[in-house]
CSV table of C-alpha atoms in Angstrom, one decimal:
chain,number,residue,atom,x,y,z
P,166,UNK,CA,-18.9,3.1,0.6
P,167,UNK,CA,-15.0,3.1,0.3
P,168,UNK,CA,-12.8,0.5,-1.2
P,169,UNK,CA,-9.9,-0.5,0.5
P,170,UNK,CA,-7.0,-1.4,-2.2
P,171,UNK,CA,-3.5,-2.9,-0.8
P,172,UNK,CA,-1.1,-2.2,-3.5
P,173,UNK,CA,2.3,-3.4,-3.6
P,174,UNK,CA,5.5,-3.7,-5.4
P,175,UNK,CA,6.6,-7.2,-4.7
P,176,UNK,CA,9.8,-9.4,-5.9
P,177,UNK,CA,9.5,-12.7,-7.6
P,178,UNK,CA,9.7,-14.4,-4.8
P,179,UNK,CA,7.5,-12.4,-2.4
P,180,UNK,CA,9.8,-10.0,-0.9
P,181,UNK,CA,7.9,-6.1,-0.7
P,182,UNK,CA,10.8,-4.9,1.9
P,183,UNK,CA,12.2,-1.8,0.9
P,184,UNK,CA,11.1,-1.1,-2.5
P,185,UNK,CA,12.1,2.6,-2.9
P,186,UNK,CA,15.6,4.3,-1.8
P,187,UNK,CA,14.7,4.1,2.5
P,188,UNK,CA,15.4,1.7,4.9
P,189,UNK,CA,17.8,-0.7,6.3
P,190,UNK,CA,16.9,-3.5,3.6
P,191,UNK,CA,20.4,-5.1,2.1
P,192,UNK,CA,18.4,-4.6,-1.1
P,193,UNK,CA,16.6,-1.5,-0.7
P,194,UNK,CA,15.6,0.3,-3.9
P,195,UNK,CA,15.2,-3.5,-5.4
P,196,UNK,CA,12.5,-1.6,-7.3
P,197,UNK,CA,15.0,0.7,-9.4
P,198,UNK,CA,17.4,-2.4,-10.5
P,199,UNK,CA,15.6,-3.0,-13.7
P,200,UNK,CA,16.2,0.8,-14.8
P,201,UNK,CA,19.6,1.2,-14.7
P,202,UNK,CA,22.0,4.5,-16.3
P,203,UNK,CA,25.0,3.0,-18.7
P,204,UNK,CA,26.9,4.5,-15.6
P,205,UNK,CA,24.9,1.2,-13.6
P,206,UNK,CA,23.9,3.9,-10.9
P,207,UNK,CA,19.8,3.6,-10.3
P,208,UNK,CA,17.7,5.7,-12.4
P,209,UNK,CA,14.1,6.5,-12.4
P,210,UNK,CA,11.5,4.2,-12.5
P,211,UNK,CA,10.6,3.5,-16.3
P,212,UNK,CA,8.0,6.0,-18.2
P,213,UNK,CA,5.4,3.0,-18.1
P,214,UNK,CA,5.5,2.5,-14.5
P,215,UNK,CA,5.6,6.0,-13.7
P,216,UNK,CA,2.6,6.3,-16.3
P,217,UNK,CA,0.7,3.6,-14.0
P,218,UNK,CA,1.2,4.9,-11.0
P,219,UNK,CA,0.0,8.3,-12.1
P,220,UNK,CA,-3.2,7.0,-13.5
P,221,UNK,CA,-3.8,4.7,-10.1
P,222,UNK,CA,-3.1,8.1,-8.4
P,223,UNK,CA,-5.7,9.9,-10.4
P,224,UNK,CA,-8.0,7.3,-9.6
P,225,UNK,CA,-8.0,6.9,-5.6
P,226,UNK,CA,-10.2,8.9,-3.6
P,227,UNK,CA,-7.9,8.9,-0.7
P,228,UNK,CA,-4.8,7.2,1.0
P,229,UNK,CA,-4.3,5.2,3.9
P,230,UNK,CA,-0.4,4.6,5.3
P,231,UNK,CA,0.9,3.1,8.0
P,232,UNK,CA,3.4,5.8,10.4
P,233,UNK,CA,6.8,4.5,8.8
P,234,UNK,CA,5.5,4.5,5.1
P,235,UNK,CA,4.1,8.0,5.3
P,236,UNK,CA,7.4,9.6,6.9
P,237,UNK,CA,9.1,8.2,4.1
P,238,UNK,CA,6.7,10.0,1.9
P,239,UNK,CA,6.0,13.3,3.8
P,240,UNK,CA,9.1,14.7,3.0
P,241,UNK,CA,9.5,13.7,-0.5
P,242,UNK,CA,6.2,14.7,-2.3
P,243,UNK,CA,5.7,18.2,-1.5
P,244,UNK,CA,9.0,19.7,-3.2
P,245,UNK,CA,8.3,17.5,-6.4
P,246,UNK,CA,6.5,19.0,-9.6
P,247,UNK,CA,4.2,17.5,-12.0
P,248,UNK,CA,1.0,15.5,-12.4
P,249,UNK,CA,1.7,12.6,-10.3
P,250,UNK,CA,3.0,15.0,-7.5
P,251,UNK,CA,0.5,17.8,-7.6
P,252,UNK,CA,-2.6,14.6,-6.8
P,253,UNK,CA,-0.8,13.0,-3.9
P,254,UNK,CA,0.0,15.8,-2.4
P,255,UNK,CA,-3.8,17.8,-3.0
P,256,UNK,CA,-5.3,14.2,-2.3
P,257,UNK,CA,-6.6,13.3,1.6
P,258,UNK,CA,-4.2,11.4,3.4
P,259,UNK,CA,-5.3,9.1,6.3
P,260,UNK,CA,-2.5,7.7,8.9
P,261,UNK,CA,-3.1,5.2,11.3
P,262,UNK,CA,-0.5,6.3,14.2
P,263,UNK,CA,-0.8,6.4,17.8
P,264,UNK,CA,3.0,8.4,18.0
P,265,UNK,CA,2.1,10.8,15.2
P,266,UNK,CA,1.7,14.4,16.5
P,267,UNK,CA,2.1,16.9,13.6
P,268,UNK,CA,1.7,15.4,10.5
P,269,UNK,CA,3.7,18.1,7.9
P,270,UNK,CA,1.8,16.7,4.7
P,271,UNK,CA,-0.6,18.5,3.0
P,272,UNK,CA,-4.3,17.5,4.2
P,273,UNK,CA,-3.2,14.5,6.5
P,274,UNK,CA,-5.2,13.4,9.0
P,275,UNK,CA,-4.1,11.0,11.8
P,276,UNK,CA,-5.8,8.8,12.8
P,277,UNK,CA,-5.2,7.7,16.4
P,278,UNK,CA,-7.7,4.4,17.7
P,279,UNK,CA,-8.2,0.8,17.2
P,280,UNK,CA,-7.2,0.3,13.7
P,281,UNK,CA,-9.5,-1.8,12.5
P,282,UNK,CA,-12.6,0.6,14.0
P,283,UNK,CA,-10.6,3.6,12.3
P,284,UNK,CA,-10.8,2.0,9.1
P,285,UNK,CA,-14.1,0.3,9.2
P,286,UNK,CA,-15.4,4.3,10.2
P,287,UNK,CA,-13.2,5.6,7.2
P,288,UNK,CA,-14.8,2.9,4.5
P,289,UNK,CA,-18.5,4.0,5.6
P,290,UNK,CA,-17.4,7.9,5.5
P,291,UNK,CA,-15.6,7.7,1.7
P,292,UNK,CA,-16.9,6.8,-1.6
P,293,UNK,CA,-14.4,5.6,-3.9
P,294,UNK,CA,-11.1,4.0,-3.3
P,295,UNK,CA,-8.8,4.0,-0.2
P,296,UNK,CA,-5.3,3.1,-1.5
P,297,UNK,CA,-2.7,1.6,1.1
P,298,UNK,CA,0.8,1.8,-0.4
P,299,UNK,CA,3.3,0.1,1.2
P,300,UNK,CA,2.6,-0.1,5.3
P,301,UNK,CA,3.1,-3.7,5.9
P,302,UNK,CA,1.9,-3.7,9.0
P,303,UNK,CA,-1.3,-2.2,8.5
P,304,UNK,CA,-1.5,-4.1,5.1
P,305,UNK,CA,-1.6,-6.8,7.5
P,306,UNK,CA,-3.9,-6.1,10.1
P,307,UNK,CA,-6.6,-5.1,6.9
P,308,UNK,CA,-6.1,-8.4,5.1
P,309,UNK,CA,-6.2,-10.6,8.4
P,310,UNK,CA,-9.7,-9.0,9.3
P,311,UNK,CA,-11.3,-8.7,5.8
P,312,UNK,CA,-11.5,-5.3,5.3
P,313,UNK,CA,-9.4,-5.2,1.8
P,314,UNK,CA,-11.6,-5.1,-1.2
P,315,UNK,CA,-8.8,-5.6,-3.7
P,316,UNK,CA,-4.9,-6.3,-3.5
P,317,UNK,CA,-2.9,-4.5,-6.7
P,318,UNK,CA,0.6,-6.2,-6.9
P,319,UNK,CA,3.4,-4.9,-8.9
P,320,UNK,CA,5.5,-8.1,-9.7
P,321,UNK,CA,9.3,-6.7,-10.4
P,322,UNK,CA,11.4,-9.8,-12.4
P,323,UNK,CA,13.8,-10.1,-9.3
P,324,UNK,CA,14.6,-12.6,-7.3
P,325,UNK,CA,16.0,-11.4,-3.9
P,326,UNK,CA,16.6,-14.2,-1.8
P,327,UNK,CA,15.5,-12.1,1.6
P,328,UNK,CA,13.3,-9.7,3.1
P,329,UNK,CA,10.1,-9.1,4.3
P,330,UNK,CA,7.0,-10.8,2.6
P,331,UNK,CA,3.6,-9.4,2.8
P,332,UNK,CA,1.6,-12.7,3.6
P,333,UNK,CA,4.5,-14.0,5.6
P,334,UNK,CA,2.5,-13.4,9.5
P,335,UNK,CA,-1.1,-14.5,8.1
P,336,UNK,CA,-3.2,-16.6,10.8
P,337,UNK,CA,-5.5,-17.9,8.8
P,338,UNK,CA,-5.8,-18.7,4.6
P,339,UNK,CA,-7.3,-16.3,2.5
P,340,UNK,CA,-9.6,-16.9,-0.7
P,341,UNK,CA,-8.6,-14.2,-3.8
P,342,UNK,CA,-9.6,-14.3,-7.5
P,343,UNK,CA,-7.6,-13.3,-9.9
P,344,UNK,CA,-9.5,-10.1,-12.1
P,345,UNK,CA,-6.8,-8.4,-13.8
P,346,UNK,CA,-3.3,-8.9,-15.4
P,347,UNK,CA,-1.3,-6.4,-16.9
P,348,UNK,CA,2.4,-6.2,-18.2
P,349,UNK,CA,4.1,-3.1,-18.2
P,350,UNK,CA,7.7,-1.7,-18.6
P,351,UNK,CA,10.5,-4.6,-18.7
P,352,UNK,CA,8.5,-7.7,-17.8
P,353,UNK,CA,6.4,-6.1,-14.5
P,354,UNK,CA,3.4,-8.2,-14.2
P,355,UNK,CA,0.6,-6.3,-12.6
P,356,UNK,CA,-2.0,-9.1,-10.9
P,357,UNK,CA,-5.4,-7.3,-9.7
P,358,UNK,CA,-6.9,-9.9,-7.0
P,359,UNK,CA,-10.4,-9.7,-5.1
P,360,UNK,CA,-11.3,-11.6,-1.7
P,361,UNK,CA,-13.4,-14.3,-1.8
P,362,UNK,CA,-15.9,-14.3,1.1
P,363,UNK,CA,-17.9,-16.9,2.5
P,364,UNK,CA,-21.1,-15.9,4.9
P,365,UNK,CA,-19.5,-17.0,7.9
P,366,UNK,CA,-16.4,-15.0,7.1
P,367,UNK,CA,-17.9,-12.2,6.0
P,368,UNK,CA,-20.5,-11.6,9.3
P,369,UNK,CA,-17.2,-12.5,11.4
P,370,UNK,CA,-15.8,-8.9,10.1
P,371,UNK,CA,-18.4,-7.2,12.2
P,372,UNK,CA,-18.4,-8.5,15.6
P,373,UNK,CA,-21.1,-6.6,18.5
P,374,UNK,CA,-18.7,-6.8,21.1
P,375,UNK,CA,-15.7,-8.6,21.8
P,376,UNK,CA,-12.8,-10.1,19.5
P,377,UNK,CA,-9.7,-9.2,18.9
P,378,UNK,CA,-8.7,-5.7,17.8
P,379,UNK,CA,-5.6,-4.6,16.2
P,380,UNK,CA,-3.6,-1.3,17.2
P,381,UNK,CA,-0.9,0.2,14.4
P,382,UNK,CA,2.1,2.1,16.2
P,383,UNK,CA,3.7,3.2,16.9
């Protein structure tokens, strides 16, 4: 059985909009502020960071991206060298898209119906983890019908005033424990959480017929 795992690089003050160098985002590349050349132009992210996301890399069975995160990726991964690059890009890649036609990525798949159906399918077909980078949307859509089994955020010491917040279109409150903290680089707090799931909650997830269903597009 898979495990879905949402994992996020958030601001201080909730903000994951734009992380990396795409997007319309004011702030965008918010994530590369805290690693700055004497020159003040952004750098890489720091050795630590890059060390952590290599060893979260090495340990996900597959990923799962919304359309917009994965054309932000598709491009860049494939002409990079090096550890991290040569496992995302060998790695199965799962895209919940009902625009996506050709999918240029190395063993992408696209994946076209209801979302939450696609996903419930992909959990019972994978062992191991199911990483979802980025993709608010879909991020979403998993949390609001309990199909995440953990949510990895990457706290960055910035506060940004702005932007768009992961929990910001919730319907409902959601139970988490905390079950890991980690601090890495200059002052990134990494918080591991877990649902909590009542009975009633958890038998709600798998409705026979009926009930709303969510769609990721385009």
């Amino acid at each position: 059985m898979g495990r879905i795992v949402i994992s996020e690089s958030v601001s201080l003050d909730g903000v994951v909009e734009d992380p990396g160098l795409f997007g319309d985002f004011k702030h965008k590349g918010w994530t590369l502020d805290i690693d700055r050349r004497e020159d003040g132009k952004q750098s890489k992210l720091p050795l630590e960071v890059q060390r952590f996301l290599l060893d979260e890399a090495l340990g996900m069975e597959a990923m799962l991206l919304g359309r917009i995160t994965y054309e932000e990726l598709a491009p860049l991964w494939p002409a990079r060298e090096g550890e991290l690059a040569d496992r995302l890009n060998s790695m199965p890649k799962y895209v919940v898209s009902s625009t996506l036609e050709d999918p240029g990525w190395n063993n992408s798949t696209v994946l076209r119906g209801d979302a939450v159906e696609e996903v419930l399918r992909l959990k019972r077909e994978l062992d191991g983890d199911i990483n979802v980078p980025g993709s608010i949307r879909l991020a979403r859509t998993l949390i609001e019908h309990d199909l995440v089994d953990k949510l990895r955020l990457m706290i960055f010491p910035v506060v940004l005033g702005s932007g768009e917040r992961l929990f910001a279109e919730l319907p409902d409150k959601k139970g988490v424990r905390l079950v890991d903290t980690k601090t890495i680089g200059d002052g990134i707090a990494i918080l591991s959480y877990e649902p909590v799931r009542d009975a009633s909650r958890q038998q709600a997830r798998f409705p026979v017929a009926g009930g709303r269903r969510s769609r990721i597009g385009p």
